[in-house]
Amino acid sequence: MEIVAFRMQLKPGVADEYRRRHDALWPELAQALRAAGIYDYSIFLDEQTLHLFAVMKLRRGHSVTDLPGHPVMRRWWDYMADIMLTEPDNSPRQWPLEPMFHFD
C-alpha cells in the first residue's frame, strides 16, 4: 500500500459546485480510479485559502500514472477546468505534499 497526498487550488465562489460535481461522480470515472488501484480517496477543503488537500491510498502494483491517458479522466478534467486552477492540458494543478507524520 502507498499513500499519496497533494494540494490543488479551487477558484473563488465554487466550493458548492465542486462538491456537487463530486457527489455525482461519473460511474465510469469511479471504475477507472478503482482499476488504477485507488481504493481510498478523500479531498478536503481549506475554506480560508480554497486549497484542496487530496489523500489517496493505492494498492501495490497500482497504475495511477496511466490515468492521464484515460479518456474518462481527460473528460473529467475538462469538466472541472472552469472551477480549478489547471495546467494547459486541463489537468488540475497539483502540489505534492510531504508526509510529516502517520499514526496507525
Coordinates of C-alpha atoms in Angstrom, one line a residue:
M1 CA 0.0 0.0 0.0
E2 CA 1.1 3.5 -0.8
I3 CA -0.4 6.8 0.4
V4 CA -0.2 9.9 -1.9
A5 CA -1.2 13.4 -0.8
F6 CA -1.3 16.5 -2.8
R7 CA -2.8 20.0 -2.9
M8 CA -5.0 21.5 -5.6
Q9 CA -6.5 25.0 -5.8
L10 CA -10.2 25.9 -6.1
K11 CA -11.3 29.1 -7.7
P12 CA -13.3 31.5 -5.5
G13 CA -17.1 31.0 -5.1
V14 CA -17.3 27.5 -6.5
A15 CA -17.0 25.2 -3.4
D16 CA -20.6 24.2 -3.6
E17 CA -20.3 23.4 -7.3
Y18 CA -17.1 21.4 -6.7
R19 CA -18.9 19.3 -4.0
R20 CA -22.0 18.9 -6.2
R21 CA -19.9 17.5 -9.1
H22 CA -18.0 15.1 -6.9
D23 CA -21.2 13.9 -5.2
A24 CA -22.4 12.9 -8.7
L25 CA -19.1 11.3 -9.7
W26 CA -19.4 9.5 -13.0
P27 CA -19.6 5.7 -12.5
E28 CA -17.1 5.2 -15.4
L29 CA -14.6 7.5 -13.6
A30 CA -15.0 5.7 -10.3
Q31 CA -14.4 2.4 -12.2
A32 CA -11.2 3.9 -13.8
L33 CA -9.9 5.1 -10.5
R34 CA -10.5 1.6 -8.9
A35 CA -9.0 -0.2 -11.8
A36 CA -5.9 2.0 -11.4
G37 CA -5.5 0.8 -7.9
I38 CA -7.0 3.6 -5.9
Y39 CA -9.1 2.2 -3.0
D40 CA -9.5 5.1 -0.7
Y41 CA -9.5 8.7 -1.9
S42 CA -10.6 11.8 0.1
I43 CA -10.4 15.5 -0.7
F44 CA -10.6 18.2 1.9
L45 CA -11.2 21.9 1.5
D46 CA -9.5 24.7 3.5
E47 CA -12.2 27.3 3.2
Q48 CA -9.9 30.2 4.0
T49 CA -7.4 29.5 1.3
L50 CA -9.5 27.4 -1.1
H51 CA -6.8 24.8 -1.1
L52 CA -7.9 21.3 -1.7
F53 CA -6.0 18.5 0.1
A54 CA -6.2 15.1 -1.5
V55 CA -5.2 11.8 0.1
M56 CA -5.2 8.6 -1.9
K57 CA -4.4 5.1 -0.8
L58 CA -3.0 2.9 -3.6
R59 CA -2.8 -0.8 -3.9
R60 CA 0.5 -2.5 -4.5
G61 CA 1.1 -2.6 -8.3
H62 CA -1.2 0.4 -9.0
S63 CA -1.3 2.1 -12.4
V64 CA -2.2 5.6 -11.3
T65 CA 0.4 7.1 -13.6
D66 CA -1.6 5.7 -16.6
L67 CA -4.8 7.7 -15.6
P68 CA -3.8 10.9 -17.5
G69 CA -4.1 8.9 -20.8
H70 CA -7.6 7.5 -19.9
P71 CA -10.4 9.1 -21.9
V72 CA -12.8 9.4 -19.0
M73 CA -10.0 11.1 -16.9
R74 CA -9.5 13.6 -19.7
R75 CA -13.2 14.3 -19.9
W76 CA -13.4 14.8 -16.1
W77 CA -10.5 17.3 -16.2
D78 CA -12.2 19.2 -19.0
Y79 CA -15.4 19.2 -17.0
M80 CA -13.7 20.5 -13.8
A81 CA -11.4 23.1 -15.5
D82 CA -13.7 26.0 -15.0
I83 CA -13.6 25.8 -11.2
M84 CA -10.0 24.9 -10.5
L85 CA -6.5 26.0 -11.4
T86 CA -5.3 23.8 -14.2
E87 CA -2.3 23.0 -16.3
P88 CA -2.6 23.8 -20.1
D89 CA -4.0 20.3 -20.7
N90 CA -6.8 21.0 -18.1
S91 CA -5.3 18.6 -15.6
P92 CA -5.6 20.1 -12.1
R93 CA -2.5 21.9 -10.9
Q94 CA -1.1 19.8 -8.1
W95 CA 1.5 20.4 -5.5
P96 CA 2.8 17.2 -3.8
L97 CA 2.6 17.1 0.0
E98 CA 5.5 15.7 2.0
P99 CA 4.5 13.1 4.7
M100 CA 5.3 14.5 8.1
F101 CA 3.5 12.1 10.5
H102 CA 1.5 8.9 10.3
F103 CA -0.2 7.0 13.1
D104 CA -1.6 3.5 12.6

